[in-house]
Every structure is written in C-alpha cells, then in structure tokens.
Short mmCIF file of C-alpha atoms in Angstrom, two decimals:
data_model
loop_
_atom_site.label_atom_id
_atom_site.label_comp_id
_atom_site.label_asym_id
_atom_site.label_seq_id
_atom_site.Cartn_x
_atom_site.Cartn_y
_atom_site.Cartn_z
CA GLU A 1 4.56 -0.58 50.20
CA ILE A 2 3.79 3.71 50.64
CA VAL A 3 0.86 4.39 52.39
CA LEU A 4 -0.42 7.66 51.30
CA THR A 5 -3.13 8.68 54.01
CA GLN A 6 -5.32 11.83 52.84
CA SER A 7 -7.22 14.24 55.51
CA PRO A 8 -9.24 14.68 56.43
CA GLY A 9 -11.80 12.25 54.93
CA THR A 10 -14.51 14.76 54.44
CA LEU A 11 -14.65 18.62 54.01
CA SER A 12 -18.09 20.14 53.98
CA LEU A 13 -17.67 24.18 52.94
CA SER A 14 -19.56 26.15 51.38
CA PRO A 15 -19.55 27.64 47.46
CA GLY A 16 -16.53 30.61 47.22
CA GLU A 17 -15.00 28.76 50.19
CA ARG A 18 -11.22 28.17 50.47
CA ALA A 19 -10.31 23.71 50.46
CA THR A 20 -6.89 23.37 51.28
CA LEU A 21 -6.78 19.27 51.07
CA SER A 22 -3.31 16.55 52.57
CA CYS A 23 -1.61 14.15 51.69
CA ARG A 24 0.63 12.62 54.04
CA ALA A 25 3.40 9.60 52.81
CA SER A 26 4.54 7.47 55.28
CA GLN A 27 7.74 7.94 53.81
CA SER A 28 9.51 10.49 51.20
CA VAL A 29 8.08 11.00 47.56
CA SER A 30 9.81 12.85 45.50
CA SER A 31 7.75 15.71 44.24
CA SER A 32 7.38 14.82 40.28
CA TYR A 33 6.14 11.85 41.04
CA LEU A 34 2.80 13.36 43.11
CA VAL A 35 -0.48 13.49 41.20
CA TRP A 36 -4.17 14.76 42.26
CA TYR A 37 -7.25 13.40 40.65
CA GLN A 38 -11.12 14.78 40.40
CA GLN A 39 -13.19 12.35 40.52
CA LYS A 40 -17.32 12.78 40.29
CA PRO A 41 -19.45 10.15 41.66
CA GLY A 42 -19.94 8.07 38.13
CA GLN A 43 -17.30 9.57 36.95
CA ALA A 44 -13.56 8.37 35.46
CA PRO A 45 -10.71 9.77 37.46
CA ARG A 46 -9.39 13.09 35.91
CA LEU A 47 -5.57 14.35 36.34
CA LEU A 48 -5.81 18.02 38.22
CA ILE A 49 -1.83 18.18 39.49
CA TYR A 50 0.71 16.26 38.41
CA GLY A 51 4.45 17.08 39.56
CA ALA A 52 2.82 17.80 42.98
CA SER A 53 2.32 21.70 41.28
CA SER A 54 1.76 21.68 37.89
CA ARG A 55 -1.64 21.70 36.62
CA ALA A 56 -3.10 19.92 34.55
CA THR A 57 -4.20 21.09 30.86
CA GLY A 58 -7.92 22.30 31.47
CA ILE A 59 -7.34 22.50 34.85
CA PRO A 60 -8.75 26.68 35.78
CA ASP A 61 -6.58 28.27 38.04
CA ARG A 62 -8.15 28.17 41.64
CA PHE A 63 -7.07 24.18 42.04
CA SER A 64 -3.00 24.87 42.82
CA GLY A 65 -0.80 21.62 44.70
CA SER A 66 2.02 22.35 46.49
CA GLY A 67 4.42 20.23 49.10
CA SER A 68 7.42 17.92 49.13
CA GLY A 69 8.23 15.14 50.93
CA THR A 70 5.77 13.60 52.86
CA ASP A 71 3.16 16.31 53.33
CA PHE A 72 1.92 17.55 50.20
CA THR A 73 -1.71 20.31 49.34
CA LEU A 74 -3.68 20.63 47.16
CA THR A 75 -6.00 23.66 47.96
CA ILE A 76 -9.63 24.99 46.15
CA SER A 77 -8.72 29.09 46.30
CA ARG A 78 -12.49 29.40 45.40
CA LEU A 79 -15.51 26.54 45.69
CA GLU A 80 -16.81 26.33 42.58
CA PRO A 81 -20.02 24.22 41.61
CA GLU A 82 -18.76 22.16 39.83
CA ASP A 83 -16.07 21.24 42.47
CA PHE A 84 -17.78 18.99 44.90
CA ALA A 85 -16.58 15.36 44.58
CA MET A 86 -13.53 13.20 45.96
CA TYR A 87 -9.79 14.35 45.46
CA TYR A 88 -7.44 11.75 45.33
CA CYS A 89 -3.82 11.67 45.90
CA GLN A 90 -1.42 9.18 44.41
CA GLN A 91 2.24 8.04 44.32
CA TYR A 92 4.34 6.47 40.92
CA GLY A 93 7.51 6.46 41.86
CA SER A 94 7.99 4.09 44.41
CA SER A 95 6.60 0.63 42.81
CA PRO A 96 4.03 -0.36 43.73
CA GLN A 97 2.30 3.06 42.49
CA THR A 98 -0.87 3.75 45.07
CA PHE A 99 -3.84 6.57 45.74
CA GLY A 100 -4.51 7.93 49.03
CA GLN A 101 -8.65 6.77 50.84
CA GLY A 102 -9.60 9.73 48.78
CA THR A 103 -10.68 13.13 50.52
CA LYS A 104 -14.67 14.21 50.36
CA VAL A 105 -15.59 17.54 49.67
CA GLU A 106 -19.23 18.76 50.49
CA ILE A 107 -21.60 21.21 49.80
CA LYS A 108 -22.50 22.10 54.04
CA GLU B 1 -9.33 12.89 21.24
CA VAL B 2 -7.91 10.26 23.48
CA GLN B 3 -10.92 7.54 23.71
CA LEU B 4 -10.46 4.75 25.16
CA LEU B 5 -13.03 2.11 25.80
CA GLU B 6 -13.40 -1.57 27.57
CA SER B 7 -15.48 -3.70 28.54
CA GLY B 8 -15.63 -8.07 28.79
CA GLY B 9 -17.02 -6.87 33.16
CA GLY B 10 -20.19 -9.09 33.95
CA LEU B 11 -20.93 -11.34 36.58
CA VAL B 12 -18.64 -14.48 37.00
CA GLN B 13 -18.81 -16.60 40.14
CA PRO B 14 -15.44 -16.84 42.60
CA GLY B 15 -13.42 -19.23 40.91
CA GLY B 16 -13.54 -18.27 37.93
CA SER B 17 -12.10 -15.77 35.14
CA LEU B 18 -12.87 -12.87 32.91
CA ARG B 19 -10.88 -11.28 30.01
CA LEU B 20 -11.31 -7.56 30.06
CA SER B 21 -10.46 -5.43 26.94
CA CYS B 22 -9.54 -1.48 27.14
CA ALA B 23 -9.69 -0.53 23.07
CA ALA B 24 -7.90 2.86 21.92
CA SER B 25 -7.87 5.47 20.10
CA GLY B 26 -7.11 8.83 19.49
CA PHE B 27 -2.67 8.08 20.33
CA THR B 28 0.67 6.07 18.90
CA PHE B 29 -0.61 3.62 21.26
CA SER B 30 2.03 1.52 20.62
CA THR B 31 4.11 3.84 22.34
CA TYR B 32 2.43 4.80 26.09
CA ALA B 33 2.58 2.10 29.11
CA MET B 34 -0.80 2.11 30.17
CA ASN B 35 -2.69 0.20 33.39
CA TRP B 36 -5.65 -0.45 35.06
CA VAL B 37 -6.74 0.29 37.56
CA ARG B 38 -9.72 -0.78 40.33
CA GLN B 39 -12.11 1.15 42.37
CA ALA B 40 -14.08 -1.63 44.63
CA PRO B 41 -18.13 -0.27 44.85
CA GLY B 42 -17.70 3.03 47.49
CA LYS B 43 -13.67 2.37 47.69
CA GLY B 44 -10.98 4.26 46.55
CA LEU B 45 -8.87 3.59 43.93
CA GLU B 46 -6.60 0.72 43.82
CA TRP B 47 -3.62 0.13 41.30
CA VAL B 48 -3.95 -3.34 40.29
CA SER B 49 -2.12 -3.85 36.72
CA GLY B 50 0.98 -1.50 34.45
CA ILE B 51 2.68 -2.16 30.59
CA SER B 52 4.75 -0.73 29.19
CA GLY B 53 4.68 0.90 25.42
CA GLY B 54 6.24 -2.76 23.42
CA GLY B 55 4.92 -5.54 26.07
CA GLY B 56 8.00 -6.22 27.12
CA SER B 57 8.10 -4.75 30.49
CA THR B 58 4.79 -5.96 33.08
CA GLN B 59 3.61 -5.48 37.10
CA TYR B 60 1.16 -5.92 38.93
CA ALA B 61 0.01 -5.12 42.20
CA ASP B 62 0.70 -8.07 45.10
CA SER B 63 -3.35 -8.54 45.33
CA VAL B 64 -3.26 -9.76 41.75
CA LYS B 65 -0.38 -11.37 41.25
CA GLY B 66 -0.17 -14.62 39.74
CA ARG B 67 -4.24 -14.42 39.04
CA PHE B 68 -3.82 -11.92 36.13
CA THR B 69 -1.92 -10.93 34.00
CA ILE B 70 -1.66 -8.11 31.78
CA SER B 71 -1.30 -7.11 28.45
CA ARG B 72 -1.92 -5.20 24.70
CA ASP B 73 -2.08 -6.50 21.40
CA ASN B 74 -0.63 -3.28 19.08
CA SER B 75 -1.71 -3.57 16.24
CA LYS B 76 -5.40 -3.29 17.27
CA ASN B 77 -4.66 -0.45 19.74
CA THR B 78 -6.07 -2.73 22.86
CA LEU B 79 -5.00 -3.52 25.87
CA TYR B 80 -6.22 -6.46 28.55
CA LEU B 81 -6.56 -8.08 31.61
CA GLN B 82 -6.67 -11.61 32.14
CA MET B 83 -8.37 -12.53 35.36
CA ASN B 84 -8.20 -15.16 36.46
CA GLY B 85 -9.49 -16.58 39.76
CA LEU B 86 -12.07 -14.51 40.96
CA GLY B 87 -12.77 -14.70 43.96
CA VAL B 88 -15.52 -11.61 45.84
CA GLU B 89 -12.48 -9.01 46.26
CA ASP B 90 -12.21 -8.65 43.44
CA THR B 91 -15.49 -7.34 42.42
CA ALA B 92 -14.64 -3.65 41.52
CA ALA B 93 -14.95 -1.12 38.07
CA TYR B 94 -12.22 -1.91 35.75
CA TYR B 95 -10.58 1.65 33.92
CA CYS B 96 -7.80 1.39 32.02
CA ALA B 97 -5.41 4.29 31.43
CA LYS B 98 -2.53 5.16 29.36
CA PHE B 99 0.20 7.10 31.47
CA VAL B 100 1.97 9.66 30.81
CA GLY B 101 5.74 10.20 31.65
CA GLY B 102 5.61 13.14 34.01
CA ARG B 103 2.43 12.86 34.53
CA SER B 104 1.23 9.44 35.85
CA LEU B 105 -1.83 8.32 34.51
CA VAL B 106 -4.03 11.51 31.89
CA ASP B 107 -7.06 10.15 30.78
CA TRP B 108 -9.11 6.95 31.74
CA GLY B 109 -12.16 5.04 30.26
CA GLN B 110 -15.31 4.71 31.86
CA GLY B 111 -14.65 1.85 33.02
CA THR B 112 -16.33 -1.69 33.12
CA LEU B 113 -17.97 -3.61 36.54
CA VAL B 114 -17.43 -6.93 37.68
CA THR B 115 -19.25 -8.72 39.79
CA VAL B 116 -18.36 -11.83 41.53
CA SER B 117 -21.03 -13.46 43.38
CA SER B 118 -21.97 -16.50 43.39
#
C-alpha cells in the first residue's frame, strides 16, 4: 500500500499569503493518478486538482499543483477567506487507493 | 446537476449490520464506477470500497474485506454498502462518490453517519 504523508499538519497563515502544502508518497506515484481535495467543516470533500496539476471545473487559478514521482505540492497563491480548510492528497494508481492524513490551513 | 444522496446510517450495536444506500441522479449512473469513502469523527478520509459501472468488478479496503459488500442496482440508479460485523472502528461518516477516469472522485454525496456503540 502506498502511504501518503502530508506536511505540515497545520499551516497558520493570513489572508493574502501564499500556502504551500506537501504530499510525499512512500513509493512512486504516476502524476496522472495524484489528486487534491478540499474539505470544509461539515461538508463533503471537493476535487481541486487532478493529474497532479490540472484544476477541476470551477476551481480558481490561485490553486495550482505540481510534482512527480514521490513529491507533490499544492500551492494556493493568495489565500482567500474561503480557502481556510482541510486539504487531502489521494493516489489511485495503485490498489488500494489511499489518502494522505490531511493538512489544515487555518487563519493566523 | 449530479446529485448523490446517501441514507441508511444510524446507531448500531457492535456486531450488528447496516445497509447504506446512495441514490444517484443527473448522470448516466450505469456508465460510472462508484466508491464509498468514510471519515471517522475528527479524522481523515479512508477509501472503503469501489464498484465498476456494470457491477462486475469490486474492490475493498483490507479493513472491511469479508465484512462489507458493495453492490449497485443500475435500474434504480442506486449504490449500496452492506455492512456486517460492525465494530466501533467503523464509526464514521460514509460518503458515496462518483469516479471519473483521469479525475478520481469528482462528485460526492453529503454523507451518512454510522455510529457503532453499545
């Protein structure tokens, strides 16, 4: 099973700042099968990024993804108030599909 | 508009059973694989099970294999998760999600809460 480790666990930032979230895999993951989700309290997850770097429908361009192999990054260029949430990476190229434990982006 | 509506959650004693349902609308249900993902209170996401569009192929997480059964009725546009031998560790919100090739879990339901407690 591929283990995804997200860091940091919590990111405390102010609106307007840049957020950089990391997802590291225990073994190589095809970029095609690495995705990022956003989840707000009491809500279902929402797909943000697929294929490591492609934004899902309706996702603002302040969200971007990058990386390959075992190291992937989600960047939020300028935090808006609605961006403070949990973020999860997921790989589905290797069975079983797995999620990272999440990074909480909180208001500083 | 895609809609996924889970139901069937509730309080059950350890060792008990529940069947979750997920009613789908707004898309051609039979052409999409579907998944169940759960989230224990205050915890992260855990993939539980998946099923192909036609229902002929299923997959399970090791944590539920042999206890849970995923199925679908394409004539009713409904996904199911039969859960037997429930333990306290199965307490979670259970989400159904539509899988899109190349994009993974694009659409999610609102979740149904399963609480296993004596």
